[in-house]
Coordinates of C-alpha atoms in Angstrom, one line a residue:
M1 CA 0.0 -0.1 0.1
I2 CA 1.5 3.6 -1.1
K3 CA -0.1 6.9 0.8
S4 CA -0.1 9.9 -1.2
A5 CA 0.8 13.5 0.1
N6 CA -3.2 13.7 -0.5
S7 CA -3.7 11.2 2.0
N8 CA -5.1 9.0 -0.6
C9 CA -4.1 5.5 -0.3
Y10 CA -3.3 2.9 -3.0
L11 CA -3.4 -1.0 -3.2
M12 CA -0.5 -1.9 -5.3
P13 CA -0.8 -4.8 -7.5
N14 CA 2.0 -7.4 -8.1
Y15 CA 1.8 -7.7 -11.5
A16 CA 3.2 -5.1 -14.3
F17 CA 1.9 -4.5 -17.9
Q18 CA 2.1 -8.0 -18.8
P19 CA 0.8 -10.0 -15.7
S20 CA 3.2 -12.8 -14.6
N21 CA 0.6 -15.6 -14.0
G22 CA -0.3 -16.1 -17.6
T23 CA -3.4 -14.1 -18.0
T24 CA -3.7 -10.9 -20.1
L25 CA -4.5 -7.4 -18.8
T26 CA -7.9 -7.6 -20.1
E27 CA -8.6 -10.8 -18.3
Q28 CA -7.1 -9.1 -15.1
L29 CA -9.1 -6.1 -15.6
L30 CA -12.3 -8.1 -15.8
F31 CA -11.3 -10.3 -12.7
S32 CA -10.8 -7.6 -10.6
R33 CA -14.0 -6.1 -11.5
G34 CA -16.1 -9.5 -10.7
H35 CA -16.3 -10.9 -13.7
K36 CA -14.4 -14.0 -13.0
T37 CA -15.4 -17.0 -15.3
K38 CA -14.5 -17.2 -19.0
E39 CA -18.4 -16.9 -19.9
A40 CA -18.7 -14.1 -17.7
Q41 CA -15.9 -12.3 -19.3
D42 CA -16.9 -13.1 -22.6
A43 CA -20.4 -11.7 -21.9
F44 CA -19.2 -8.5 -20.7
L45 CA -16.8 -7.8 -23.5
S46 CA -19.5 -8.7 -26.0
P47 CA -22.9 -7.3 -25.0
D48 CA -25.6 -9.0 -26.8
Y49 CA -29.0 -7.2 -26.8
D50 CA -31.1 -10.0 -27.2
R51 CA -29.6 -12.2 -24.5
G52 CA -28.7 -9.3 -22.1
I53 CA -32.4 -7.7 -22.3
H54 CA -34.9 -9.7 -19.7
D55 CA -38.3 -10.1 -20.4
P56 CA -40.4 -7.3 -19.1
F57 CA -43.1 -9.4 -17.8
L58 CA -40.9 -11.1 -15.0
L59 CA -41.4 -7.5 -13.5
K60 CA -43.9 -8.1 -10.7
D61 CA -47.3 -6.2 -11.7
M62 CA -46.0 -5.5 -15.5
D63 CA -48.8 -7.6 -16.9
V64 CA -51.4 -5.6 -14.9
A65 CA -49.5 -2.2 -15.8
V66 CA -49.8 -2.9 -19.2
E67 CA -53.3 -4.2 -19.3
R68 CA -54.5 -1.0 -17.5
I69 CA -52.7 1.3 -19.9
V70 CA -54.0 -0.3 -23.0
R71 CA -57.3 -0.1 -21.7
A72 CA -56.9 3.6 -21.1
I73 CA -55.9 4.1 -24.4
K74 CA -58.6 2.2 -26.0
N75 CA -61.0 4.3 -24.0
N76 CA -59.3 7.5 -24.8
E77 CA -58.8 8.3 -20.9
R78 CA -56.6 11.2 -19.6
I79 CA -53.1 9.7 -18.9
V80 CA -50.4 11.7 -17.0
V81 CA -46.7 10.5 -17.0
Y82 CA -45.0 11.8 -13.8
G83 CA -41.6 11.9 -13.9
D84 CA -38.7 12.9 -11.4
F85 CA -36.8 16.0 -12.1
D86 CA -33.2 14.8 -12.5
A87 CA -31.3 13.3 -15.3
D88 CA -32.8 10.1 -14.7
G89 CA -36.5 11.1 -14.4
V90 CA -36.4 13.4 -17.3
P91 CA -35.1 11.2 -20.0
A92 CA -37.5 8.4 -18.7
S93 CA -40.3 11.3 -19.1
V94 CA -39.1 11.9 -22.5
L95 CA -39.0 8.2 -23.7
M96 CA -42.6 7.5 -22.5
H97 CA -43.9 10.9 -24.3
D98 CA -42.2 9.4 -27.5
F99 CA -43.9 6.2 -27.0
F100 CA -47.3 8.1 -26.7
K101 CA -46.3 10.2 -29.7
K102 CA -45.2 6.8 -31.9
I103 CA -48.5 5.3 -31.4
S104 CA -50.3 8.5 -32.2
Y105 CA -52.2 8.6 -28.7
T106 CA -52.5 12.3 -27.8
N107 CA -54.6 12.3 -24.8
F108 CA -51.5 12.3 -22.4
S109 CA -49.4 15.0 -20.7
N110 CA -46.1 14.9 -18.9
Y111 CA -45.6 16.5 -15.5
I112 CA -42.5 16.9 -13.7
P113 CA -42.5 18.7 -10.2
H114 CA -40.5 21.6 -9.6
R115 CA -37.5 21.0 -7.5
H116 CA -37.8 24.0 -5.0
L117 CA -41.5 24.4 -5.1
E118 CA -42.5 21.0 -4.9
G119 CA -39.4 18.7 -4.5
F120 CA -39.0 15.0 -5.0
G121 CA -42.0 12.5 -5.3
L122 CA -45.7 12.7 -5.7
H123 CA -47.6 15.6 -4.0
K124 CA -51.0 16.0 -3.4
D125 CA -51.5 19.5 -4.8
A126 CA -50.2 18.1 -8.1
I127 CA -52.5 15.0 -8.1
S128 CA -55.4 18.0 -7.4
K129 CA -54.1 20.1 -10.4
V130 CA -53.9 17.1 -12.6
K131 CA -57.6 15.8 -11.4
E132 CA -59.0 19.2 -12.6
E133 CA -57.4 18.6 -16.1
G134 CA -59.2 15.2 -16.4
A135 CA -56.5 12.8 -15.5
Q136 CA -57.8 9.6 -15.0
L137 CA -54.7 7.4 -14.9
L138 CA -51.3 8.5 -13.4
I139 CA -47.8 6.9 -14.2
T140 CA -45.1 7.5 -12.1
L141 CA -41.5 7.5 -13.3
D142 CA -38.2 7.2 -11.0
C143 CA -40.2 8.0 -8.0
G144 CA -43.5 7.1 -6.0
I145 CA -42.8 3.8 -4.5
T146 CA -42.7 5.2 -0.7
D147 CA -45.7 7.6 -1.3
V148 CA -48.4 5.9 0.3
D149 CA -50.5 8.8 1.5
E150 CA -50.3 10.5 -2.1
V151 CA -51.5 7.1 -4.1
D152 CA -54.7 7.1 -1.4
F153 CA -55.4 10.6 -2.1
A154 CA -55.0 10.0 -6.0
N155 CA -57.5 6.8 -5.4
S156 CA -59.9 8.9 -3.5
L157 CA -60.0 11.6 -6.4
G158 CA -61.0 8.4 -8.9
I159 CA -57.3 8.7 -10.1
D160 CA -55.9 5.2 -10.9
V161 CA -51.8 5.2 -10.3
I162 CA -49.3 2.8 -11.9
I163 CA -46.1 2.9 -10.0
T164 CA -42.6 2.3 -11.6
D165 CA -39.5 3.1 -9.7
H166 CA -36.2 1.8 -8.9
H167 CA -35.8 3.1 -5.2
L168 CA -36.3 0.8 -2.4
P169 CA -39.7 0.3 -0.9
G170 CA -40.8 1.4 2.4
P171 CA -42.2 -0.9 4.8
E172 CA -46.0 -0.7 3.2
L173 CA -46.4 -0.6 -0.6
P174 CA -48.6 2.1 -2.0
Q175 CA -52.3 0.7 -3.1
A176 CA -51.7 1.4 -6.8
V177 CA -53.2 -0.6 -9.4
A178 CA -49.6 -1.8 -9.9
V179 CA -46.4 -1.3 -8.6
V180 CA -43.3 -2.0 -10.8
D181 CA -40.1 -2.0 -9.1
P182 CA -37.5 -4.6 -9.7
K183 CA -36.6 -3.8 -5.9
R184 CA -39.7 -5.0 -4.4
A185 CA -39.1 -8.0 -2.0
D186 CA -41.8 -10.2 -4.1
C187 CA -40.3 -9.5 -7.4
S188 CA -38.2 -12.3 -9.1
Y189 CA -36.9 -9.9 -11.9
P190 CA -33.1 -11.1 -12.5
F191 CA -31.7 -8.0 -12.5
D192 CA -32.6 -5.3 -9.5
M193 CA -30.3 -2.6 -10.2
L194 CA -32.2 -0.8 -13.4
C195 CA -32.3 3.0 -13.3
G196 CA -36.0 4.8 -13.4
A197 CA -35.6 5.2 -17.2
G198 CA -34.5 1.4 -17.5
V199 CA -37.7 0.6 -15.5
A200 CA -39.7 3.0 -17.8
F201 CA -38.2 1.3 -20.9
K202 CA -39.6 -2.0 -19.7
L203 CA -42.5 -0.6 -19.5
V204 CA -42.7 0.2 -23.0
Q205 CA -41.3 -2.9 -24.1
G206 CA -44.1 -4.5 -22.2
L207 CA -47.0 -2.6 -24.2
L208 CA -45.4 -2.9 -27.4
A209 CA -45.1 -6.7 -26.7
Y210 CA -48.6 -7.0 -25.5
D211 CA -50.0 -4.9 -28.7
R212 CA -47.7 -7.3 -31.1
S213 CA -48.8 -10.5 -29.4
H214 CA -52.7 -9.3 -29.5
E215 CA -54.6 -6.8 -32.3
N216 CA -51.3 -5.0 -33.4
V217 CA -53.2 -1.9 -33.6
W218 CA -50.4 0.5 -33.0
N219 CA -48.3 -1.1 -35.9
V220 CA -45.0 -0.1 -34.4
K221 CA -42.1 -1.8 -36.3
E222 CA -40.2 -4.5 -34.6
G223 CA -37.2 -3.1 -33.1
W224 CA -38.5 0.6 -32.9
E225 CA -37.9 0.7 -28.9
K226 CA -34.4 0.5 -29.5
W227 CA -34.3 4.3 -30.3
L228 CA -35.6 5.0 -27.1
L229 CA -32.1 3.6 -25.6
D230 CA -30.6 7.1 -26.0
M231 CA -32.7 8.3 -23.1
V232 CA -32.0 4.8 -21.1
G233 CA -28.2 5.3 -21.9
I234 CA -28.1 9.1 -20.5
A235 CA -30.1 8.0 -17.5
T236 CA -28.0 4.6 -16.8
L237 CA -24.9 6.4 -16.9
S238 CA -25.9 9.5 -14.8
D239 CA -27.7 7.7 -12.1
M240 CA -24.8 5.7 -10.7
V241 CA -26.3 2.4 -11.1
P242 CA -23.7 -0.5 -11.4
L243 CA -22.7 -0.9 -15.1
H244 CA -23.1 -4.7 -15.3
G245 CA -25.5 -7.3 -16.1
E246 CA -28.7 -5.8 -17.9
N247 CA -27.1 -2.1 -17.4
R248 CA -24.2 -3.0 -18.9
V249 CA -26.3 -3.8 -22.3
L250 CA -28.4 -0.7 -21.8
A251 CA -25.2 1.8 -21.5
Y252 CA -23.4 -0.2 -24.2
F253 CA -26.2 0.3 -26.9
G254 CA -27.7 3.5 -25.5
L255 CA -24.1 5.0 -26.6
K256 CA -24.4 3.5 -29.6
V257 CA -27.9 5.0 -30.3
L258 CA -26.5 8.2 -28.9
R259 CA -24.0 8.6 -31.3
K260 CA -26.7 8.3 -34.2
S261 CA -29.6 9.8 -32.4
P262 CA -31.8 12.3 -34.6
R263 CA -32.8 14.4 -31.6
L264 CA -32.8 18.0 -32.7
G265 CA -32.2 19.1 -29.1
L266 CA -29.3 16.6 -28.5
V267 CA -27.9 17.3 -31.8
K268 CA -27.9 21.1 -31.4
L269 CA -26.5 20.3 -27.7
L270 CA -23.6 18.6 -29.0
K271 CA -22.8 20.8 -31.5
S272 CA -22.7 23.8 -29.0
L273 CA -20.2 22.1 -27.0
D274 CA -18.2 21.0 -30.1
I275 CA -18.6 17.4 -29.5
K276 CA -18.8 15.2 -32.7
Q277 CA -21.9 13.0 -32.1
Q278 CA -20.2 10.2 -33.6
H279 CA -17.5 10.1 -30.9
L280 CA -19.8 10.6 -27.9
V281 CA -18.5 8.8 -24.7
E282 CA -19.6 8.3 -21.3
D283 CA -17.3 11.2 -19.8
D284 CA -19.2 13.8 -22.3
I285 CA -22.8 12.6 -20.8
G286 CA -21.4 12.9 -17.3
F287 CA -19.5 16.1 -17.4
L288 CA -21.2 17.8 -20.2
I289 CA -24.9 16.7 -20.6
T290 CA -26.1 15.5 -17.2
P291 CA -25.1 19.0 -15.7
R292 CA -27.2 20.7 -18.5
I293 CA -30.5 18.4 -17.8
N294 CA -30.2 18.8 -13.9
A295 CA -29.3 22.6 -14.1
A296 CA -32.6 22.9 -15.4
S297 CA -34.3 21.8 -12.0
R298 CA -31.5 23.5 -10.0
M299 CA -31.7 26.9 -11.5
A300 CA -35.1 27.1 -13.3
N301 CA -37.7 24.6 -14.2
P302 CA -37.1 20.5 -14.9
M303 CA -39.5 20.9 -18.0
D304 CA -36.7 23.1 -19.6
A305 CA -34.6 19.9 -20.2
F306 CA -37.7 18.0 -21.1
N307 CA -38.4 20.5 -24.0
M308 CA -34.9 20.4 -25.2
L309 CA -35.2 16.5 -25.4
T310 CA -38.4 16.5 -27.2
A311 CA -37.9 19.5 -29.4
A312 CA -40.0 19.1 -32.7
T313 CA -38.3 22.1 -34.5
D314 CA -34.9 23.6 -35.1
E315 CA -35.8 26.9 -33.8
E316 CA -37.2 25.1 -30.2
A317 CA -34.1 23.0 -30.1
E318 CA -31.8 26.3 -30.6
R319 CA -33.7 28.1 -28.0
T320 CA -33.6 25.4 -25.3
V321 CA -30.3 24.5 -25.9
T322 CA -29.1 28.1 -25.2
F323 CA -31.2 28.5 -22.5
L324 CA -29.7 25.0 -20.8
N325 CA -26.1 26.4 -21.5
T326 CA -26.9 29.8 -19.9
L327 CA -28.4 27.9 -16.6
N328 CA -25.5 25.8 -16.5
V329 CA -22.9 28.8 -16.5
E330 CA -25.1 30.1 -13.9
R331 CA -25.2 27.2 -11.7
K332 CA -21.6 26.8 -11.9
S333 CA -21.2 30.6 -11.0
A334 CA -23.5 30.0 -8.2
V335 CA -21.6 27.1 -6.7
A336 CA -18.2 28.9 -7.2
V337 CA -19.8 31.9 -5.0
M338 CA -20.9 29.1 -2.3
M339 CA -17.6 27.4 -2.2
K340 CA -15.8 31.0 -1.8
E341 CA -18.2 31.9 0.9
I342 CA -17.7 28.4 2.7
K343 CA -14.1 28.9 2.7
K344 CA -14.1 32.2 4.1
K345 CA -16.4 30.8 7.0
V346 CA -13.8 28.2 7.9
E347 CA -10.5 30.0 7.3
G348 CA -8.8 30.1 10.5
R349 CA -11.2 27.4 12.1
D350 CA -9.5 24.4 13.6
L351 CA -11.4 21.6 11.8
T352 CA -9.2 18.7 13.5
S353 CA -11.7 18.1 16.2
K354 CA -14.7 17.7 14.1
S355 CA -15.0 14.4 12.3
V356 CA -17.8 15.5 10.1
F357 CA -17.9 18.9 8.2
V358 CA -21.1 20.5 8.7
L359 CA -22.4 24.1 7.8
G360 CA -25.7 25.7 6.9
N361 CA -27.0 29.3 5.7
P362 CA -30.6 29.7 5.2
N363 CA -29.7 32.0 2.2
W364 CA -28.2 28.8 0.2
K365 CA -30.0 27.4 -2.4
P366 CA -30.7 23.5 -1.3
S367 CA -30.2 22.0 -5.2
L368 CA -26.7 23.4 -5.4
L369 CA -25.5 21.8 -1.8
G370 CA -24.7 18.5 -3.3
L371 CA -22.4 19.7 -5.9
V372 CA -20.6 21.8 -3.3
A373 CA -20.5 19.0 -0.8
T374 CA -19.0 16.6 -3.2
S375 CA -16.1 19.4 -3.7
L376 CA -15.8 19.8 -0.1
V377 CA -15.5 16.1 0.6
R378 CA -12.5 15.9 -1.7
E379 CA -10.9 18.9 0.3
Y380 CA -11.6 17.8 3.9
D381 CA -11.6 14.2 3.5
R382 CA -14.5 13.7 5.8
P383 CA -18.2 13.6 5.4
V384 CA -20.0 16.7 4.6
F385 CA -23.4 18.1 5.6
L386 CA -24.7 21.3 4.0
W387 CA -28.1 22.8 4.6
G388 CA -30.1 25.9 3.3
R389 CA -33.4 27.1 3.3
S390 CA -36.1 25.8 0.7
E391 CA -38.7 27.9 -0.9
D392 CA -41.3 26.7 1.4
G393 CA -39.2 27.6 4.4
T394 CA -38.0 23.9 5.3
L395 CA -34.2 23.5 6.4
K396 CA -33.2 21.1 3.5
G397 CA -29.8 19.9 2.9
S398 CA -27.2 17.2 1.0
T399 CA -24.6 15.2 2.3
R400 CA -21.8 13.2 0.8
S401 CA -19.4 10.3 2.4
D402 CA -15.7 10.3 2.5
G403 CA -16.2 6.6 1.6
R404 CA -15.4 5.5 5.0
V405 CA -18.9 5.5 6.5
D406 CA -22.4 4.9 5.0
I407 CA -24.2 7.9 5.0
V408 CA -27.4 6.8 5.7
Q409 CA -26.4 4.4 8.6
L410 CA -24.9 7.8 10.0
M411 CA -28.1 9.7 9.6
R412 CA -29.7 6.6 11.4
A413 CA -27.4 6.9 14.0
V414 CA -28.5 10.5 14.8
P415 CA -31.5 11.2 17.3
R416 CA -34.7 11.0 15.3
E417 CA -36.2 14.5 16.3
I418 CA -33.1 16.3 14.4
F419 CA -34.6 15.4 11.2
I420 CA -38.1 15.8 9.7
D421 CA -37.0 13.4 7.0
F422 CA -33.8 11.8 5.2
G423 CA -32.8 9.3 2.9
G424 CA -30.3 8.2 0.3
H425 CA -27.5 5.8 -0.5
V426 CA -24.0 4.8 1.1
M427 CA -22.3 7.6 -0.6
S428 CA -25.0 10.5 -0.6
G429 CA -28.2 11.4 0.7
G430 CA -30.9 14.2 1.4
F431 CA -32.2 15.6 4.5
S432 CA -34.6 18.0 6.0
L433 CA -34.3 19.5 9.4
T434 CA -36.3 21.0 12.2
D435 CA -35.5 24.8 13.1
D436 CA -35.6 23.8 16.9
H437 CA -32.7 21.2 16.6
V438 CA -30.5 22.8 13.6
H439 CA -28.2 24.1 16.6
R440 CA -27.5 20.4 17.7
F441 CA -26.7 18.8 14.2
E442 CA -23.1 19.3 14.1
D443 CA -22.4 17.8 17.6
E444 CA -24.9 14.8 17.1
L445 CA -23.4 14.0 13.9
C446 CA -19.8 14.0 15.3
T447 CA -21.2 11.7 18.1
A448 CA -22.7 9.3 15.7
H449 CA -20.0 9.3 13.5
D450 CA -17.5 8.7 16.2
S451 CA -19.3 5.5 17.4
L452 CA -19.6 4.1 13.7
S453 CA -16.0 4.9 12.8
K454 CA -14.8 2.6 15.6
Q455 CA -15.0 -0.4 12.8
E456 CA -12.1 -0.6 10.5
I457 CA -13.1 0.2 7.1
N458 CA -10.7 0.1 4.2
S459 CA -10.9 2.9 1.6
S460 CA -7.9 2.2 -0.4
V461 CA -8.2 2.6 -4.0
L462 CA -6.9 0.0 -6.2
I463 CA -4.4 0.5 -9.0
D464 CA -4.9 -1.8 -11.9
A465 CA -1.6 -2.2 -13.1
R466 CA 1.8 -0.9 -12.7
I467 CA 3.0 0.3 -16.3
T468 CA 5.9 2.6 -17.9
S469 CA 6.0 5.4 -20.1
N470 CA 6.8 3.1 -23.0
D471 CA 3.8 1.2 -22.2
V472 CA 1.2 4.1 -23.0
T473 CA 0.2 3.3 -26.4
W474 CA -2.8 3.6 -28.5
D475 CA -2.8 -0.7 -28.2
L476 CA -2.8 -0.4 -24.6
F477 CA -6.1 2.3 -25.2
S478 CA -7.5 -0.3 -27.4
T479 CA -7.1 -3.0 -24.4
I480 CA -9.1 -0.8 -22.2
E481 CA -11.5 0.6 -24.7
K482 CA -13.1 -2.9 -24.6
L483 CA -14.3 -2.4 -21.5
A484 CA -16.1 0.6 -22.0
P485 CA -18.5 2.4 -21.1
F486 CA -17.2 3.2 -17.6
G487 CA -18.9 3.9 -14.4
E488 CA -20.5 2.6 -11.4
A489 CA -18.9 -0.8 -10.8
N490 CA -16.7 -0.6 -13.7
P491 CA -14.2 2.1 -13.1
K492 CA -11.7 3.2 -15.6
P493 CA -8.5 1.5 -15.2
L494 CA -6.2 2.8 -13.0
F495 CA -2.5 2.8 -13.6
M496 CA 0.7 3.5 -11.9
V497 CA 3.0 5.2 -14.5
E498 CA 6.4 4.6 -13.0
N499 CA 9.5 6.7 -12.9
V500 CA 8.1 9.3 -15.3
V501 CA 10.8 12.0 -15.8
L502 CA 8.7 15.6 -16.8
T503 CA 9.8 17.4 -19.7
N504 CA 7.5 20.1 -18.8
A505 CA 4.8 21.0 -16.1
K506 CA 2.8 24.1 -16.3
T507 CA -0.8 25.5 -15.2
F508 CA -3.4 26.5 -17.9
G509 CA -6.9 27.9 -18.1
K510 CA -8.4 31.4 -17.8
T511 CA -7.4 31.4 -14.2
G512 CA -4.7 28.7 -13.9
D513 CA -6.5 26.1 -11.9
H514 CA -6.0 23.2 -14.5
F515 CA -2.5 21.5 -14.8
E516 CA -0.2 19.5 -17.6
V517 CA 2.9 17.6 -17.5
T518 CA 4.6 16.2 -20.7
F519 CA 7.0 13.2 -20.9
T520 CA 8.5 11.0 -23.4
G521 CA 6.9 7.7 -24.3
A522 CA 7.8 5.0 -26.5
K523 CA 9.6 6.0 -29.7
A524 CA 10.4 9.2 -28.2
K525 CA 7.0 10.5 -28.7
K526 CA 5.7 13.1 -26.6
L527 CA 3.0 12.3 -24.1
S528 CA 0.8 14.6 -21.9
A529 CA -1.1 14.1 -18.9
I530 CA -3.6 16.5 -17.4
K531 CA -5.5 17.4 -14.3
F532 CA -8.5 20.0 -14.2
F533 CA -9.1 21.9 -11.2
I534 CA -6.1 21.8 -8.9
E535 CA -6.9 24.7 -7.2
D536 CA -4.3 25.7 -4.7
N537 CA -2.5 22.2 -4.5
E538 CA 1.1 22.9 -3.9
I539 CA 2.0 19.5 -5.0
Y540 CA 1.6 20.4 -8.7
K541 CA 2.5 23.8 -8.6
N542 CA 6.1 22.9 -7.4
L543 CA 6.7 20.5 -10.0
K544 CA 9.4 21.2 -12.7
P545 CA 11.1 20.0 -15.6
G546 CA 13.4 17.2 -14.8
D547 CA 11.6 15.9 -11.6
K548 CA 10.8 12.4 -11.6
V549 CA 7.3 11.1 -10.4
H550 CA 5.0 8.4 -10.5
L551 CA 1.6 9.5 -12.2
V552 CA -1.4 7.6 -11.0
A553 CA -3.7 8.1 -14.0
N554 CA -6.5 6.9 -16.3
L555 CA -5.7 6.4 -20.1
E556 CA -7.8 8.5 -22.5
K557 CA -8.6 9.6 -26.0
S558 CA -8.8 13.4 -26.5
M559 CA -11.0 14.6 -29.2
F560 CA -9.8 18.3 -28.8
R561 CA -10.0 20.2 -32.0
N562 CA -11.5 17.2 -33.5
F563 CA -7.9 15.5 -33.5
P564 CA -7.2 12.2 -31.5
E565 CA -4.5 12.4 -28.8
L566 CA -3.7 9.8 -26.6
R567 CA -3.1 11.2 -23.0
L568 CA -3.3 10.6 -19.2
R569 CA -6.0 11.9 -17.1
I570 CA -3.9 12.6 -13.8
V571 CA -5.7 10.9 -10.6
D572 CA -2.5 11.7 -8.3
I573 CA 1.3 12.3 -8.3
L574 CA 3.6 10.7 -6.1
P575 CA 7.3 11.0 -5.7
A576 CA 9.4 8.6 -7.4

């Protein structure tokens, strides 16, 4: 194990670029990611749509949901598609919109709750509103699994509800017509880690399969639904679900469809970002597309992102793309201002005695706090809890883990009266607080954290292989590329490039907060390695030509100025 000056711990492999045990680098990479048999490795390397996509009717209640929607369509009932406001729920809403348009059904509408004014999940006010507009059937996407009271309310108004979700159910399921969620305890679906748009896609698959096996009145060509994989791909790569099993297939073919997608808004967005659509990769989604979808709900209205992805004319596509790009700039600016304010608040404070970083301001926008918390976790190496005040006056916040504690477990260890509610995953979550107990929040979290942290937790990062600068070649990149797309549970291979002698080291960017080094590779070829947003890190700023270092880095293909360049993306730099 090696520990860097940044306190990052790296587990070193006992093999170099060519493993000594007779396995290839590809096999070793697959094995370390859990694909341990030849059959599993072959299936991962060569995703097969027909074999990798499961029968939608294996999902509990899918048959009931399909039959109810078919009946609604036959009777021309008013259908409302109610989706979440993030980069999973919005694409899910888009694909359901596309399905109804494809079968020429017009008596439907999409409803996406406002992040600030309404918040996540089903809301009684929204249900009352759609009832006034004549709703008879409401279909949720990426939400609703714990909204027991809200579904009861809809039932009392004569609205049937179909829940499609992928979150964990609560102790009681909503009394909906159908509850389609692979995480239901009584659901025997072979893969329970679909994202919300993945479940929505299964619903469309089920509807089309039902129609084709019965009257075939919609006359939708076999395989048309694959064009919806662009939305499933965005959602799967955005929602941090593990990229194995069915998700691997959905992400793999989702990217293929995205590279050909005729969506006007998507085409205009990629053009505005100077991305060649045919070269689109998962990083483009994670760093450029997802933030713009989320910027709509964080800074304005989630329907702005929905309208961009469903734009029917060049004019609408141009207008919505321009607006989302503007919102994203405003989002970046707001986050930067908040970060500056936080750093000023903690300047001079001794944080060593606090095991959890806790800070709040009633003027902070809750929708931005998750982005800020993510940056602060890296900087202060401890769990971060930030809170602000929402439009309805409630104190709401976001939290991120440092990887050494389950964030939901930590919140459960705090006295229950502190929270109005909370939820999330191992690494991140959200919460709302009572004004009466906010002054106790930091102390209670630190006490809870210190009791939980007595257990030994391994937070080391695994280096996949040790290589030299001569090994950084297009052949190595081709080996790595076979495992793409990368994401949750399928991380980019991480290499220790040993004994690199720097030929140059410099900062770049408008404010000098990015960093690049150059060195010599095989056949005296000049290679570069970059890192974005080094901030005030002296480790990077003190490097100079002639220094010998070990680079912890990923290998990537840059298409900057539409020219392919092989380079490294720096994760860390260690002294040689």
